[in-house]
Amino acid sequence: MKNVLNNTRKRFLMVTMFATLLSFANDASFFAFKEDAKKTSVTLSDVKAGNLLSIKDDNGMILYKEQIQKTGTYTKGFDLTSLPDGSYFFELDKDVEITTIPFTVNDNTVDFQKEMESTMFKPVTRIKGEMVYISRLSLNKAPLEINVYFTSEDGAPVPELMHSETITNTENVSRIFRLSGLNKGDYKIVYKTEGKVFTEEIAK
C-alpha cells in the first residue's frame, strides 16, 4: 500500500498563498462593533457571499447562524444582552480562514475582547491529475491530523484507510500525495486541527 499512496515530497511551499494568508493574519480590522442601547451593531468588511457567521457559547454550541448573502460589507444589529451571563464568541467562517472574537455578557453588559481575536487557517487541497497538494499555515503551530480514505467502485462497505499522520510543531505544513495504482473509486481526506474537522472529497 505504501507504493499506492506515495508521499513524494516533505516540503511544498505555496509562497503566494502564504503571503496572502499572512496579510490576513496581520489585519484584524474587518470586525467592528458599536453599542446602541440594547443593540450591538456588527460590521464585517471584505466578506463574500457564502461566508458563514455564527454566535457560539463557550462550549461551542451554535446559538445563531447566518450565511452571508452579499459580497462586500455586512452590518447587522444583535440584542446580545438577552443572552444569559457567560462567555461567547462570534465566528466568521471564510474560504480559507476562520476568525473568532470572544465576548462576555454580565448583568446585561456586553464586553468584547478584541485583543483575544484569533484567526485559524484551513488546510488547502489542490488536485492536479493524480497529484494532491496539501498545505496549511498555522502561526501557533497547532497539530494537524491527516487521514486519507479510499472507497472502490465495487462498493466496499467500509472506506479503507490509506494514510494517516499527525504533524506537530510546524508552522507551514506541506505535503504532496500521488493517488494511483488502484481501481477507480473515491478518496476522502479528513483533516483535524484545533477542535475542527475539514473534509475533502476526491472522485477518481
Backbone as a ProteinNet text record, in pm:
[ID]
protein_1_A
[PRIMARY]
MKNVLNNTRKRFLMVTMFATLLSFANDASFFAFKEDAKKTSVTLSDVKAGNLLSIKDDNGMILYKEQIQKTGTYTKGFDLTSLPDGSYFFELDKDVEITTIPFTVNDNTVDFQKEMESTMFKPVTRIKGEMVYISRLSLNKAPLEINVYFTSEDGAPVPELMHSETITNTENVSRIFRLSGLNKGDYKIVYKTEGKVFTEEIAK
[TERTIARY]
82.6	0	85.7	209.1	292.7	323.8	330	356.4	233.8	115.9	-8.3	-26	-0.6	-13.8	124.1	185.3	325.5	341.4	397.4	428	559.5	550.8	668.5	758.9	706.3	790.7	749.2	846	817.5	786.6	831.5	808.7	753.1	643.8	587.3	538.6	612.2	580.7	493.9	382.4	295	313.8	419	462.5	353.3	288.7	186.6	72.4	26.4	-86	-48.6	70.8	110.6	127	178.1	190.1	53.6	-45.8	-182	-238	-216.6	-268.3	-203.2	-74.4	-7.1	-60.2	-97.2	-153.8	-286.9	-366.5	-491.6	-464.1	-361.1	-331.6	-294.2	-237.8	-197.2	-306.3	-422	-529.6	-652.2	-673.1	-786.4	-895.4	-896.9	-984	-1118.2	-1142.3	-1266.4	-1386.5	-1362.8	-1469.7	-1483.9	-1604.3	-1628.3	-1759.2	-1762.5	-1879.1	-1917.7	-2048.6	-2098	-2217.6	-2209.4	-2316.7	-2419.1	-2546.9	-2653.7	-2773	-2789	-2893.5	-2873.2	-2976.3	-2965	-2902.6	-2895.5	-2846.9	-2695.5	-2631.4	-2490.8	-2483.1	-2433.4	-2419.9	-2286.2	-2293.5	-2174.5	-2151.3	-2031.8	-1996.5	-1876.1	-1889.6	-1781.8	-1748.7	-1623.4	-1581.2	-1513.4	-1512.4	-1443.4	-1500.5	-1632.2	-1692.7	-1739.3	-1764	-1812.8	-1944.5	-2027.1	-2149.1	-2111.7	-2179.7	-2149	-2069	-2001.9	-1934.9	-2038.2	-1995.5	-2088	-2054.9	-2153.3	-2138	-2217.2	-2151.9	-2216.7	-2188.7	-2279	-2255.3	-2258.8	-2154.4	-2145.5	-2117.3	-2159.1	-2125.1	-1988.1	-1946.7	-1811.4	-1788.9	-1897.3	-1887	-1894	-1903.9	-1910.7	-2050.3	-2151.9	-2289	-2331.7	-2389.9	-2431.3	-2562.9	-2560.2	-2679.5	-2742.6	-2662.1	-2710.5	-2620.5	-2681.7	-2602.3	-2667.6	-2585.1	-2637	-2535	-2583.3	-2496.9	-2502.4	-2385.7	-2378.4	-2430.1	-2518.8	-2583.6	-2516	-2444.9	-2386.6	-2238.2	-2161.1	-2018.6	-2000.1	-1904.9	-1878.2	-1876.5	-1961	-1968.8	-2102.1	-2093.9	-2211.9	-2231.3	-2354.6	-2387.3	-2519.9	-2522.3	-2646.8	-2645.3	-2764.6	-2778.1	-2820.4	-2759.9	-2791	-2822	-2924.3	-2954.4	-2882.2	-2755.3	-2673.8	-2704	-2767.8	-2799.7	-2904.9	-2975.1	-3076	-3013.6	-2882.9	-2814.1	-2790.1	-2791.3	-2756.4	-2612	-2583.4	-2446.2	-2352.7	-2241.8	-2147	-2053	-1976	-1876.6	-1925.5	-1903.5	-1949.9	-1845.1	-1868.3	-1782.2	-1854.7	-1820.3	-1859.7	-1757.8	-1807	-1718.2	-1753.9	-1655.1	-1674.7	-1593.9	-1667.1	-1605.9	-1596.7	-1473.5	-1449.3	-1387.9	-1344.6	-1295.9	-1181.2	-1076.4	-958.4	-923.1	-1009.9	-979.5	-1106.2	-1087.8	-1196.5	-1149.3	-1223.9	-1188.3	-1290.1	-1242.3	-1331.5	-1298.3	-1403.3	-1387.1	-1473.8	-1412	-1489.6	-1552.3	-1661.9	-1724.9	-1794.1	-1819.9	-1890.1	-2016.4	-2113.2	-2235	-2242.8	-2253.6	-2260.4	-2354.9	-2466.1	-2564.1	-2606.5	-2644.4	-2691.7	-2585.6	-2459.3	-2349.8	-2267	-2241.6	-2164.7	-2024	-1924.7	-1784.8	-1710.7	-1659.1	-1584	-1435.6	-1370.3	-1226.8	-1154.1	-1144.2	-1080.8	-936.6	-869.8	-730.4	-716.8	-828.8	-826.5	-878.3	-897.7	-939	-834.3	-879.8	-786.4	-833.7	-737.8	-767	-693.4	-766.5	-703.4	-724.2	-624.5	-631.9	-662.5	-754.4	-795.9	-688.4	-684.1	-599	-650.5	-556.9	-591	-551.1	-642.2	-618	-627.2	-521.3	-524.1	-499.8	-572.8	-564.7	-522	-416.1	-369.6	-345.3	-440.6	-428.7	-430.6	-323.9	-313.9	-240.9	-200.3	-125.4	-218.4	-202.9	-279.9	-181	-197.7	-110.3	-185.8	-126.7	-188.7	-99.3	-159.5	-84	-171.1	-105.8	-177.3	-81.2	-126.4	-49.3	-106.6	-21.2	-64.1	40.4	7.5	104.3	136.2	43.1	69.5	114.7	144.6	197.6	106.2	-23.7	-120.6	-105.7	-122.8	-114.1	-219.1	-182.1	-272.9	-272.4	-389.6	-404.8	-462.4	-398.6	-442.9	-473.7	-595.2	-634.2	-690.1	-637.7	-681.4	-752	-877.6	-958	-987.7	-1003.8	-1037.4	-1156.7	-1252.7	-1367.7	-1369.1	-1356.4	-1350.4	-1489.3	-1490.1	-1617.3	-1698.4	-1635.3	-1710.1	-1800.7	-1801.5	-1897.6	-1855.4	-1728.4	-1681.8	-1756.2	-1808.6	-1894	-1821	-1690.5	-1615.8	-1497.2	-1483.4	-1367.4	-1237.2	-1136.4	-1007	-916.6	-856.1	-762.7	-630.2	-593.3	-472.9	-351.4	-376.8	-264.7	-313.9	-230.1	-264.5	-137.3	-141.4	-27.7	-74.9	-0.4	-24.4	102.5	89	202.8	200.5	309.7	315.2	430.7	419.5	527.2	575.6	480.6	514.8	423.3	481.5	403.1	348	433	392.7	391.8	273.5	259.9	246	320.6	309.4	333	244.7	254	210.4	268.7	223.1	199.6	80.9	47	18	55.6	17.9	-91.4	-208.2	-318.9	-322.4	-258.2	-250.2	-236.2	-252.8	-231.1	-350.6	-466.1	-586.5	-693.3	-792.8	-910	-977.7	-1062.8	-1129.9	-1221	-1230.7	-1315.1	-1307.8	-1342.8	-1347	-1249.1	-1180.8	-1093.2	-1158.9	-1129.4	-1173.8	-1057.1	-1024.7	-919.5	-986.7	-956.6	-1014.5	-902.8	-919.1	-823.1	-883.8	-802.2	-846.8	-742.4	-787.3	-696.5	-773.8	-721.9	-778.3	-927.1	-963.5	-1101.1	-1197.8	-1148.4	-1234.8	-1197.9	-1296.2	-1277.8	-1313.2	-1223.9	-1246.8	-1233.5	-1321	-1324.4	-1313.4	-1232.9	-1217.4	-1248.7	-1344.4	-1382.2	-1313.4	-1258.1	-1190.2	-1242.6	-1302.9	-1352	-1249.2	-1215	-1115	-1184.6
-121.2	0	125.8	113.8	232.7	285.4	193.2	237.1	297.7	267.4	320.1	465.7	496.1	634.8	682.6	759.2	793.5	939.2	961	1097.4	1135.9	1208.7	1228	1341	1434.9	1543.7	1584.5	1632.5	1675.2	1823.6	1896.9	2040.9	2089.1	2159.1	2218.4	2356.7	2459.9	2595.1	2663.8	2714.6	2792.9	2937.7	3001.4	3131.5	3235.7	3239.3	3340.9	3326.1	3201.4	3179.4	3215.1	3172.6	3200.4	3349.5	3422.4	3566.7	3630.4	3578.7	3630.4	3600.2	3477.8	3440.7	3523.7	3549.1	3629.9	3772.4	3823.4	3958.2	3961.8	3853.5	3846	3838.4	3762.8	3744.2	3875.2	3966.8	4094.1	4199.7	4163.7	4261.5	4212.8	4267.4	4223.6	4328.8	4416.7	4532.8	4512.6	4394	4379.6	4356.4	4333	4324.3	4460.6	4515.2	4639.7	4626.9	4681.2	4670.6	4808.3	4829.2	4956.2	4928.9	4978.4	4959.6	5071.5	5034.9	5134	5082.8	5135.4	5085.7	4935.6	4855.8	4711.3	4643.1	4712.7	4652.3	4667.3	4562.6	4567.6	4557.3	4661.9	4662.7	4598.8	4494.8	4423.6	4456.3	4503	4534.1	4450.2	4380.8	4299.2	4352.2	4382.4	4426.2	4310.7	4319	4219.4	4079.4	4066.5	3934.8	3896.1	3766.5	3715.6	3642.7	3642	3562.3	3416.4	3355.1	3217.4	3204.7	3312.7	3309.4	3284.1	3221	3182.5	3256.5	3328.4	3399.2	3326.4	3298.9	3226.6	3295.3	3272.4	3306	3174	3148.5	3023.2	3051.4	2957.6	2972.6	2912.7	2916.7	2874.5	2725.4	2648.8	2505.4	2474	2577.9	2556	2533.4	2545	2527.2	2647.1	2621.3	2728.1	2788.6	2918.7	2990.9	3069.4	3102.7	3178.3	3145.2	3130.9	3100.8	3167.2	3232	3300.2	3292.2	3259.8	3261.7	3400.1	3461.9	3595.1	3588.6	3681.6	3677.2	3765.2	3870	3963.4	3984.5	3996.6	4027	4176	4207.3	4347.6	4369.8	4461.6	4494.8	4446.6	4379.5	4324.6	4400.6	4445.5	4511.9	4459.3	4426.8	4377.7	4406.9	4430.8	4454.3	4328.8	4304.7	4188	4234.4	4175.6	4202.2	4097.7	4121.5	4025.3	4027.8	4134.4	4142.4	4040	3983	3881.6	3745.7	3733.7	3608.4	3597.1	3475.7	3458.6	3502.2	3541.8	3578	3462.6	3495.7	3391	3437.4	3342.9	3370.4	3317.3	3395.9	3362	3408.6	3377	3432.2	3435	3538.5	3544.3	3463	3391.8	3316	3345.2	3387.8	3412.2	3308.7	3223.1	3114	3157.1	3185.8	3230.8	3116.7	3147.8	3044.4	2963.5	3031	2959.8	2994.5	3065.4	3104	3113	3098.3	3113	3210	3319.4	3419.8	3419.8	3427.7	3431.6	3553	3614.1	3723.4	3692.4	3671.4	3638.6	3762.4	3738.2	3845.6	3784	3865.5	3819.2	3901.4	3838.6	3907.2	3896.1	4011.7	4013.4	4124.5	4083.9	4180.5	4278.5	4221.5	4299.5	4390.8	4364.7	4441.1	4348.6	4393.9	4314.5	4371	4283.5	4326.5	4240.3	4304.4	4233.4	4234.3	4117.6	4106.5	4108.1	4228.1	4239.4	4190.3	4207.2	4164.4	4013.5	3941.8	3795.7	3743	3831.4	3786.6	3690.7	3583.1	3485.1	3439.1	3402.7	3351.8	3220.4	3119.3	2993.1	2973.9	2913.1	2890.4	2743.8	2721.5	2586	2517.1	2383.9	2312.4	2338	2355.9	2381.4	2260.3	2212.3	2095.7	2136.1	2105.7	2127	1993.9	1969.8	1842.2	1867.7	1798.6	1805.1	1663.4	1611.9	1473.9	1377.6	1298.4	1203.3	1262.5	1388.1	1451.4	1536.5	1523.4	1602.2	1683.9	1817.2	1908.7	1961.6	1941.9	1984	2088.2	2196.8	2298	2355.2	2399.5	2461.6	2554.1	2674.8	2770.3	2777.5	2764.5	2775.7	2855.1	2979.5	3065.2	3016.2	2939.2	2885.4	2739.1	2690.4	2554	2447.1	2463.9	2367.4	2233.3	2121.2	1990.4	1975.7	1905	1875.3	1725.3	1664.2	1521.6	1506	1421.3	1395	1246.8	1214.7	1077.1	1069.8	976.3	959.4	824.5	828.5	707.1	681.3	551.7	514.1	418.8	446.7	357.2	318.9	189.4	143.6	145	139.6	142.8	15.6	-91.3	-216.6	-213.3	-96.2	-77.5	-136.6	-131.1	-179.9	-106.4	-179.3	-116.5	-18.2	-40.2	44.9	106.2	238	300.1	248.4	232	182.7	300.3	295.9	399.4	375.5	467.5	452.3	520.3	625.6	701	779.5	785.6	862.1	919.7	1047.4	1109.3	1232	1265.8	1387	1470.3	1593.9	1683.1	1782.8	1794.4	1881.5	1980	2087.1	2185.8	2237.3	2261	2307.6	2422	2532	2648.8	2635.2	2597.1	2578	2429.1	2369.1	2227.8	2214.2	2120.9	2096.5	1949.2	1891.4	1751.3	1736.7	1637.5	1600	1449.6	1407.5	1266.8	1229.2	1105.9	1052.2	947.7	969.5	876	792.8	676.5	593.8	447.8	360.7	217.9	141.3	208	141.4	143.6	58.6	69.4	202.5	241.8	370	366.6	480.7	492.7	634	650.3	782.5	789.4	902.2	930.7	1035.9	1030.4	1131.8	1165.2	1293.3	1339.5	1410.8	1366.6	1423.8	1490.5	1620.7	1697.7	1728.4	1717.7	1754.5	1847.3	1965.1	2060.1	2160.1	2195.7	2296.4	2273.2	2146.3	2111.1	2112.5	2128.2	2132.5	2022.5	1982.1	1876.7	1932.4	1910.3	1952.9	1831.1	1822.1	1706	1748.1	1674.5	1698.2	1567.5	1571.9	1453.2	1459.1	1343.3	1335.4	1212.4	1233	1121.5	1090	962.6	919.6	853
0	0	0	50.5	56.3	-83	-183.2	-319.6	-385.3	-329.5	-386	-350.4	-226.8	-179.6	-139.3	-226.3	-208	-169.7	-51.7	-9.1	-75.3	-187.4	-271.3	-226.4	-148	-100.1	39.8	117	253.2	260.9	161.7	166.6	33.9	38.3	-83.3	-45.9	-84.9	-42.1	-145.4	-101.1	-186.7	-144.4	-196.6	-146.5	-159.5	-274.5	-296.8	-197.8	-180.2	-90	52.9	97.6	234.3	257	157.1	170.7	188	114.4	127.8	265.3	313.4	444.4	553.9	540.8	642	643.6	527.3	524.1	595.7	582.3	656.6	806.6	843.5	986.3	1052.7	975.9	1034	1028.3	972.5	955.3	1029.8	1150.5	1232.4	1234.4	1135.2	1140.7	1071.9	1013.5	939.1	1030.7	1161.5	1260	1327.2	1333.8	1406.6	1484.3	1606.7	1693.1	1744.2	1756.5	1808.4	1897.7	2021.9	2117.6	2104.2	2094.4	2083.8	2162.6	2285.2	2376.1	2393.6	2362.7	2378.2	2257	2146	2022.5	2009.5	1961.2	1924.9	1773.3	1710	1564.8	1526.9	1443.2	1398.5	1251.3	1219.7	1081.2	1039.8	928.5	873.6	735.1	713.3	580.3	507.8	376.3	294.1	309.4	321.9	326.2	186.2	168.4	40.8	61.8	-41.5	-36.1	-10.8	85.8	122	249.2	294.1	424.7	534.1	642.5	749	877.3	931.6	1059	1166.5	1278.8	1387.8	1520.4	1615.2	1755.3	1831.9	1910.4	1984	2131.1	2214.7	2355.9	2382.6	2507.5	2542.9	2520.2	2505.4	2478.8	2330	2246.9	2103.5	2049.3	2134.2	2087.7	2003.8	1887.4	1796.7	1845.5	1871.9	1916.1	1801.7	1702.5	1586.3	1467.8	1350.3	1231.3	1111	1028.9	910.7	798.3	679.5	561.8	498.5	481.9	422.7	278.3	242.6	111.8	7.1	50.6	-44.8	-16.3	-123.2	-111.1	-82.1	7.2	39.9	189.7	237.7	380.6	437.4	552.1	619.4	750.5	776.9	903.7	955.9	1083.5	1143.7	1292.8	1350	1492.9	1566.8	1681.8	1764.2	1906.5	1967	2107.8	2191.8	2217	2291.8	2440.6	2488.1	2630.9	2671.1	2574.1	2604.4	2637.2	2611.8	2643	2793.6	2846.8	2988.9	3013.3	3136.2	3170.1	3135.6	3072.2	3034.1	2925.2	2871.7	2768.4	2634.1	2529.4	2394.8	2293.8	2166.6	2062.2	1928.1	1850.4	1710.8	1631.1	1529.9	1442.4	1297.2	1219.9	1077.5	1000.1	928.3	851.6	705.8	660.6	523.7	442.3	320.9	229.4	289.4	336.2	385.1	528.5	598.7	735.2	819.6	949.2	1045.5	1153.5	1171.5	1270.7	1383.5	1506.1	1621.9	1707.5	1762.1	1857.1	1979.9	2096.1	2215.9	2278.6	2348.4	2426.4	2546.4	2645.3	2764.1	2784.2	2848.5	2890.1	3041.3	3108	3253.1	3297.4	3356	3406.7	3297.5	3181.1	3064.7	3004	3036.3	2977	2888.2	2764.6	2668.5	2658.8	2670.9	2665.3	2563.3	2457	2354.3	2388.5	2372.7	2396.3	2261.2	2203.1	2071.5	2073.2	2187.7	2195.5	2189.1	2209.3	2203.5	2070.8	1974.5	1841.1	1784.6	1721.8	1666.2	1528.6	1445.9	1311.7	1291.5	1248.2	1209.6	1060	994.8	851.7	824.3	732.7	699.6	613.9	619.1	523.4	381.5	289.5	149.6	66.2	-17.4	-102.6	-249	-325.7	-470.1	-539.4	-647.2	-717.6	-861.5	-904.4	-1043.2	-1090.6	-1168.8	-1213.8	-1096.4	-1082.9	-971.9	-851.5	-862.4	-754.6	-668	-538	-441.6	-358.9	-361.2	-289.2	-167.2	-50.9	75	141	188	260.9	371.7	478.1	589.2	664	690.5	768.7	909.3	1009.1	1148.2	1224.1	1256.4	1323.9	1464.4	1524.9	1659.1	1653.6	1532.6	1512.5	1570.7	1549.4	1600.7	1528.3	1598.2	1533.4	1423	1317	1206.4	1181.7	1196.1	1167.1	1026.7	946.4	808.8	794.7	751.1	722.5	581	501	362.8	350.3	303.4	289.2	141.4	106.5	-30.4	-29.4	-118.1	-138.2	-284.9	-314.3	-453.4	-515.6	-650.7	-723.1	-704.7	-657.2	-638.9	-516.2	-448.9	-340.4	-208.5	-176.3	-46.1	64.1	163.6	265	356.2	375.3	468.2	394.3	397.3	333	394.2	310	356.4	390.9	508.9	550	479	389.1	308.8	371.3	446.6	503.7	624.5	727.3	847	907.6	941	1009.3	1086.5	1189.4	1266.1	1262.8	1215.5	1201.1	1317.1	1388	1505.2	1493.1	1569.4	1581.9	1446.4	1355.5	1220.5	1181.7	1140.1	1100.4	958.9	864.1	725	693.8	688.8	655.5	505.2	445.8	302.7	273.3	195	156.4	10.6	-57.6	-191.4	-189.6	-230.6	-239	-384.1	-421.2	-551.2	-530.1	-589.1	-577.3	-705.1	-700.9	-821.4	-783.3	-883.7	-863.5	-812.8	-798.8	-751.7	-859.5	-841.8	-928.1	-902	-994.9	-976.8	-855.3	-791.6	-673.6	-620.9	-494.8	-433.3	-316.9	-308.5	-195.3	-107	19.3	113.8	205.9	213.1	304.2	420.6	540.6	661.7	741.1	763.6	841.6	978.6	1083.5	1217.7	1278.6	1321.9	1383.5	1467.7	1580.9	1670.8	1697.8	1719.2	1752.8	1636.2	1514.4	1397.1	1299.7	1217.7	1117.9	980.8	883.1	745.2	654.8	555.3	467.5	321.6	246.4	102.3	29.4	-62.2	-141.2	-277	-321.1	-450	-524	-640.8	-722.7	-828.6	-843.2	-942.3	-1060.4
[MASK]
++++++++++++++++++++++++++++++++++++++++++++++++++++++++++++++++++++++++++++++++++++++++++++++++++++++++++++++++++++++++++++++++++++++++++++++++++++++++++++++++++++++++++++++++++++++++++++++++++++++++++++

